[in-house]
Tab-separated table of C-alpha atoms in Angstrom:
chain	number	residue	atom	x	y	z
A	1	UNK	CA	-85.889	-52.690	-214.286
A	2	UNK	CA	-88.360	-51.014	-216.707
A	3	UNK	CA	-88.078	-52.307	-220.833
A	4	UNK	CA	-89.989	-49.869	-223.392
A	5	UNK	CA	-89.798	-51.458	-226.599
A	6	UNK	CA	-89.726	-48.749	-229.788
A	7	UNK	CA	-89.037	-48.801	-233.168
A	8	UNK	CA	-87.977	-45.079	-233.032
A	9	UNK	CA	-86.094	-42.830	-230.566
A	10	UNK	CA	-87.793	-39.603	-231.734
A	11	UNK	CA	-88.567	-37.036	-228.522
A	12	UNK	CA	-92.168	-38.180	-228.144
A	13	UNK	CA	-91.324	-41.624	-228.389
A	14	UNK	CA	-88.763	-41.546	-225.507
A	15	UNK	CA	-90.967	-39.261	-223.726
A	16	UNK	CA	-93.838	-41.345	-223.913
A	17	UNK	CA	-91.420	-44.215	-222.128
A	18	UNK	CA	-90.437	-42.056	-219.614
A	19	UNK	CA	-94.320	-41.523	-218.801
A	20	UNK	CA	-94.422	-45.459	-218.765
A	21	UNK	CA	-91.478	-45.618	-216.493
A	22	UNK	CA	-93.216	-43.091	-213.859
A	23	UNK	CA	-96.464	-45.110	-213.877
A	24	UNK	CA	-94.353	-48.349	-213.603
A	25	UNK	CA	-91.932	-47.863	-210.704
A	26	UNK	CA	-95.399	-45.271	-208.989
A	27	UNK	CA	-92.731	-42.146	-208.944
A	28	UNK	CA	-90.455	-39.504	-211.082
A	29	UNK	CA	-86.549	-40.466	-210.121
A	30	UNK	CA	-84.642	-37.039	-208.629
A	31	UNK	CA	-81.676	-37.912	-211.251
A	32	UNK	CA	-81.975	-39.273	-214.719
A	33	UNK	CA	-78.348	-40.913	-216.424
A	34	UNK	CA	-79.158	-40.981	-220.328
A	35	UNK	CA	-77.029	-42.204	-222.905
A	36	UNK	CA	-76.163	-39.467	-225.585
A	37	UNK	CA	-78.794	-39.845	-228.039
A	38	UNK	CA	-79.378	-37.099	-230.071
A	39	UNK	CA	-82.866	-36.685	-228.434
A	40	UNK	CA	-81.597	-35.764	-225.365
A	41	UNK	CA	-78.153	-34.391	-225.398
A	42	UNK	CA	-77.414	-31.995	-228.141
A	43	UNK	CA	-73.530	-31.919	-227.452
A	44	UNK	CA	-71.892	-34.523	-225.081
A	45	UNK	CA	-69.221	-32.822	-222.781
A	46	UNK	CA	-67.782	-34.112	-219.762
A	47	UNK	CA	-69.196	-31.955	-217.400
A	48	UNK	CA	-71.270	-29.055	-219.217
A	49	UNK	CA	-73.350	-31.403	-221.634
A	50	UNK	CA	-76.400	-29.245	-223.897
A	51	UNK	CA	-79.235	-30.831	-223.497
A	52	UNK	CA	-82.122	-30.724	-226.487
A	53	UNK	CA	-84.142	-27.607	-225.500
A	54	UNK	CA	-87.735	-29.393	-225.413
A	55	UNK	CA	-86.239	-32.383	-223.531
A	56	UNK	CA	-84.870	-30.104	-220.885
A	57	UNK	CA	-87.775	-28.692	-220.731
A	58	UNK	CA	-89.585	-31.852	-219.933
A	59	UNK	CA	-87.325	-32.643	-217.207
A	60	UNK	CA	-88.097	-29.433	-215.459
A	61	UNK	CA	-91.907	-30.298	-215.937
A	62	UNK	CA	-91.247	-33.787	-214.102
A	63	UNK	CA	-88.539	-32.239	-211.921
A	64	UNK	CA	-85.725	-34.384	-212.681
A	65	UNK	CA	-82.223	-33.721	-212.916
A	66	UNK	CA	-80.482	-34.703	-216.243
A	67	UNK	CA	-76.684	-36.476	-215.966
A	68	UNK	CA	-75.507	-37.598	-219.478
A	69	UNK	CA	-72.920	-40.346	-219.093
A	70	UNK	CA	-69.783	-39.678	-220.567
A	71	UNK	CA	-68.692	-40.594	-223.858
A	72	UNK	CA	-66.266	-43.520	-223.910
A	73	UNK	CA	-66.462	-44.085	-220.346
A	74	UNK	CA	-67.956	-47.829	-220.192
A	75	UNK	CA	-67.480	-47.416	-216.250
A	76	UNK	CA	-70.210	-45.151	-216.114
A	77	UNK	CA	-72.868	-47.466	-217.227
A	78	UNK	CA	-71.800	-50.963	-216.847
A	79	UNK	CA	-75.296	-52.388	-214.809
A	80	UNK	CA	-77.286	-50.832	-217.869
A	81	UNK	CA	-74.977	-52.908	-220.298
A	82	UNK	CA	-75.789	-55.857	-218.714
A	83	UNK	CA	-79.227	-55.393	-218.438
A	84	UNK	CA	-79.106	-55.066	-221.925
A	85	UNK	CA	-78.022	-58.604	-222.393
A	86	UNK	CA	-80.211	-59.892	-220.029
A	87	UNK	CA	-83.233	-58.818	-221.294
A	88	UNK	CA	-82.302	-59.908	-224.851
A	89	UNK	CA	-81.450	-63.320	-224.056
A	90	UNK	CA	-84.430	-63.778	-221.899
A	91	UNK	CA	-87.493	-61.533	-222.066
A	92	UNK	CA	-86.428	-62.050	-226.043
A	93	UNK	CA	-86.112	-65.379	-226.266
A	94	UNK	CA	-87.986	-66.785	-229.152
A	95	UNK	CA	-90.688	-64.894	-228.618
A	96	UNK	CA	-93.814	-63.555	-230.601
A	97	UNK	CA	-95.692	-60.643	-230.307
A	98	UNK	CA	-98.758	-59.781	-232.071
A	99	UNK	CA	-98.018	-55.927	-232.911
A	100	UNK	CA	-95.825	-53.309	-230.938
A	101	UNK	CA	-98.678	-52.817	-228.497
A	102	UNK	CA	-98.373	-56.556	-227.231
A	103	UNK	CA	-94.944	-56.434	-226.807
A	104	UNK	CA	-94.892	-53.232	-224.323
A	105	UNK	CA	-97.634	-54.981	-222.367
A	106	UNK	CA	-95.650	-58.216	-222.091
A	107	UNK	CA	-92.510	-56.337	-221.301
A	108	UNK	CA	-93.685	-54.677	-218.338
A	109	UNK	CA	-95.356	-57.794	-216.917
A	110	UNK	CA	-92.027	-59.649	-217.419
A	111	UNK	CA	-90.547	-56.848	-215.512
A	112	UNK	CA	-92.653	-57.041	-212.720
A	113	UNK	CA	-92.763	-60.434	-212.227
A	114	UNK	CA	-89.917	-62.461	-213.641
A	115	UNK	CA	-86.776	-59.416	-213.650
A	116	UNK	CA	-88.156	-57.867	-210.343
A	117	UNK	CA	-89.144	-61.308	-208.634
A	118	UNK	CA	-85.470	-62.805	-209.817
A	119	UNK	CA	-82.258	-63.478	-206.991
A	120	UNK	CA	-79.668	-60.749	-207.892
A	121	UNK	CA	-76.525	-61.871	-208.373
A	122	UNK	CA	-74.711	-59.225	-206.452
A	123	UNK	CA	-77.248	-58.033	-203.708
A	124	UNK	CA	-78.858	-61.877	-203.476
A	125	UNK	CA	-81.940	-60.211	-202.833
A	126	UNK	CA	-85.367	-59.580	-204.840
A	127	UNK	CA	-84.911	-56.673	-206.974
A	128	UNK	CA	-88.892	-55.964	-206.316
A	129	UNK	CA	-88.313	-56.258	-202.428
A	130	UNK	CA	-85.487	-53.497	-202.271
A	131	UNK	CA	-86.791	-51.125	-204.576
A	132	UNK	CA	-90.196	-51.005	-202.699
A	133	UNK	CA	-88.515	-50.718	-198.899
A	134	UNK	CA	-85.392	-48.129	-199.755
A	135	UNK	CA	-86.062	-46.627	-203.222
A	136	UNK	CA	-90.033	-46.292	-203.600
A	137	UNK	CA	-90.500	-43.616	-200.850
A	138	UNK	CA	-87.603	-41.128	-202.212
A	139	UNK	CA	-89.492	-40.884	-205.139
A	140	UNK	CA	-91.219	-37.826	-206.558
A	141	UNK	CA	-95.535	-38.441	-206.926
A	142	UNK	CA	-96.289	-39.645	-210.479
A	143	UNK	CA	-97.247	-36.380	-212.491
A	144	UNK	CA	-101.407	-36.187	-213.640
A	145	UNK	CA	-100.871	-33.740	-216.276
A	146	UNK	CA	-99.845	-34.539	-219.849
A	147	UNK	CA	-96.794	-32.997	-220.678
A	148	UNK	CA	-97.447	-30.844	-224.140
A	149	UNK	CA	-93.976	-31.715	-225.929
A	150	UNK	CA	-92.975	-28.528	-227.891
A	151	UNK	CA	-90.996	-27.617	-230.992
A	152	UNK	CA	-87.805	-25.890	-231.565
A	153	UNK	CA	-87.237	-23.816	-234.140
A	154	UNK	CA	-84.688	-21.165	-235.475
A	155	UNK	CA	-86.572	-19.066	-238.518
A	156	UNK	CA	-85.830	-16.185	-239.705
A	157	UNK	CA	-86.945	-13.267	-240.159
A	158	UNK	CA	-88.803	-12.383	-243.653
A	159	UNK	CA	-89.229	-8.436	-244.792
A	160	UNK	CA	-92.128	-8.619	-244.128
A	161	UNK	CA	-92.029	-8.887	-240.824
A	162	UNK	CA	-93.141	-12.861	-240.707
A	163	UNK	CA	-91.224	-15.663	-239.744
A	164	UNK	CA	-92.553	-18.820	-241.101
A	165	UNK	CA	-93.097	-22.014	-238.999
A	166	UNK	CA	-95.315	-25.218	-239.718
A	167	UNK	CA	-96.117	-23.069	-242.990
A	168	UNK	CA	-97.888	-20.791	-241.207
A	169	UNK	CA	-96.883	-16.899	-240.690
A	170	UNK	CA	-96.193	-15.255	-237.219
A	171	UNK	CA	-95.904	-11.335	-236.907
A	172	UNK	CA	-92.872	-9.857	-235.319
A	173	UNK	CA	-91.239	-6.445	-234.841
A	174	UNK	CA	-89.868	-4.629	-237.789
A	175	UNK	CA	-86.413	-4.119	-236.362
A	176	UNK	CA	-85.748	-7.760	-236.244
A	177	UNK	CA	-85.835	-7.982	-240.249
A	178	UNK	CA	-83.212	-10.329	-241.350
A	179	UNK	CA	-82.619	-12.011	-237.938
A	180	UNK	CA	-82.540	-15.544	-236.798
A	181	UNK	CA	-84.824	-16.242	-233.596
A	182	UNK	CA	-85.836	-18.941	-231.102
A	183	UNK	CA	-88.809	-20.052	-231.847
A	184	UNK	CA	-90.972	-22.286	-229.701
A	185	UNK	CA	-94.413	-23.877	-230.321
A	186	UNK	CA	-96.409	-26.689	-228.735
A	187	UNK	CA	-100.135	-27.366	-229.119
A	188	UNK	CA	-101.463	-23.979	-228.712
A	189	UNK	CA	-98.981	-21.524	-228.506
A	190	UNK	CA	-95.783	-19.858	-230.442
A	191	UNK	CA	-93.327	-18.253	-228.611
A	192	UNK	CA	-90.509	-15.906	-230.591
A	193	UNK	CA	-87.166	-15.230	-228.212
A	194	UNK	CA	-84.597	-12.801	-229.747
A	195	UNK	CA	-81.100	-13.789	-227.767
A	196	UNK	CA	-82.925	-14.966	-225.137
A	197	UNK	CA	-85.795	-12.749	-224.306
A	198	UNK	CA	-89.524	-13.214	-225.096
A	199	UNK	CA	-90.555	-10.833	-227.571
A	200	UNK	CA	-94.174	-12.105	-228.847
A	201	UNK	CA	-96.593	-14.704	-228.165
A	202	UNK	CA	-99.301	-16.105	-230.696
A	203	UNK	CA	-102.188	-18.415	-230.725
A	204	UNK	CA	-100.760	-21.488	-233.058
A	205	UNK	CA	-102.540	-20.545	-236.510
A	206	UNK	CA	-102.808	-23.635	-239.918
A	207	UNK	CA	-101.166	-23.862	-242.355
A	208	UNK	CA	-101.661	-21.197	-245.049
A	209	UNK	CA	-103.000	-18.868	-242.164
A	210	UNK	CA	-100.814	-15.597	-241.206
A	211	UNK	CA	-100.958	-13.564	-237.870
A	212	UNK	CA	-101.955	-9.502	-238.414
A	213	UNK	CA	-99.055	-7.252	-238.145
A	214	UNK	CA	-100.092	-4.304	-235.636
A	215	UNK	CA	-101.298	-1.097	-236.949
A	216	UNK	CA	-97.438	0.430	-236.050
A	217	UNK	CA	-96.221	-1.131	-239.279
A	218	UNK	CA	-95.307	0.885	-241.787
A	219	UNK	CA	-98.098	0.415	-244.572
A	220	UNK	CA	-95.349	-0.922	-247.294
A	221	UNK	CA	-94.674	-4.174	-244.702
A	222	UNK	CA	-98.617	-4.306	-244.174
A	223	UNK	CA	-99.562	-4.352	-247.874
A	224	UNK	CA	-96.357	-7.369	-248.553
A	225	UNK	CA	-98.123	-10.328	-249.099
A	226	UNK	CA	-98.360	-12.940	-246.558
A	227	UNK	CA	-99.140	-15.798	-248.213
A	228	UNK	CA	-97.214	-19.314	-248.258
């Protein structure tokens, strides 16, 4: 059992406790069963579920399998439930914690050694003790790199030939005037897809800032201002 206390189930918080949960157990899990939350699943469906674009894409990254439970099935996630209760009535017992910080600290030593060290009630064994002999070695190696969460975005396209994200201007072709794209960004880059394919990359620019359209434009696009 791994407990990530949050005040917020935005995607870098839950990412961030997935990183936590890799360190923790010392692997990536080859399936992951989420609840719906809006972070991860962008529709629920029974068996063809959308996942959140940048979430999918993290799972990819860690190379993990995604498996949304279904909605108003209780059956499929009846162990979670009553971890859930457990952990409320006694890793949150009365307790106090000194900031947010303390907390996730405290958590993950109470998960180590009073939840993991505990007698199940249905497998009478040490929760610790299994995991390490049958579960440990079918797990993928933590992951070193940090995984640069991007942004999802659907702008569209201005006449002049900019499409506007983060309030900063991106160039694309003339053609595409009036359209909607798929727009990706993360730290450095921004990505433009028209129905799915890739049809310009840019260095991420600030705010106020506006990439060059190329020579090709006609001069009446080129001389449009570009300003925010």
């Amino acid at each position: 059992m791994f407990v990530w206390p949050t005040y917020r189930q935005t995607l870098g918080e839950v990412i961030a406790g997935f990183e936590a949960a890799w360190v923790f157990f010392g692997g990536v899990f080859a399936v992951v069963i989420p609840d719906n939350m809006k972070t991860i699943v962008d529709k629920a469906d029974a068996t063809d579920a959308k996942l959140n674009d940048a979430f999918r894409e993290y799972a990819q990254a860690r190379g993990f399998a995604v498996d949304p439970t279904r909605i108003r099935s209780p059956r499929d996630k009846p162990r979670v439930e009553r971890c859930v209760q457990y952990v409320r009535s006694n890793f949150f017992a009365g307790e106090d914690f000194r900031n947010l910080s303390d907390c996730r600290a405290r958590a993950e030593q109470w998960c180590g050694q009073v939840a993991g060290m505990r007698i199940h009630g249905t497998t009478r064994c040490r929760p610790v003790e299994v995991f390490a002999a049958e579960e440990l070695p079918q797990l993928k190696p933590v992951p070193n790199e940090v995984f640069d969460i991007p942004t999802w975005s659907r702008p569209k396209v201005a006449p002049d030939r900019h499409v506007q994200i983060a309030r900063a201007l991106y160039s694309v072709p003339g053609e595409l005037i009036g359209r909607r794209l798929d727009a990706r960004v993360d730290a450095h880059t921004v990505k433009l897809y028209w129905r799915g394919e890739l049809i310009k990359v840019h260095p991420v620019v600030g705010p106020g800032a506006a990439t060059p359209i190329p020579p090709t434009c006609p001069l009446r696009c080129r001389s449009m201002p570009c300003g925010i």
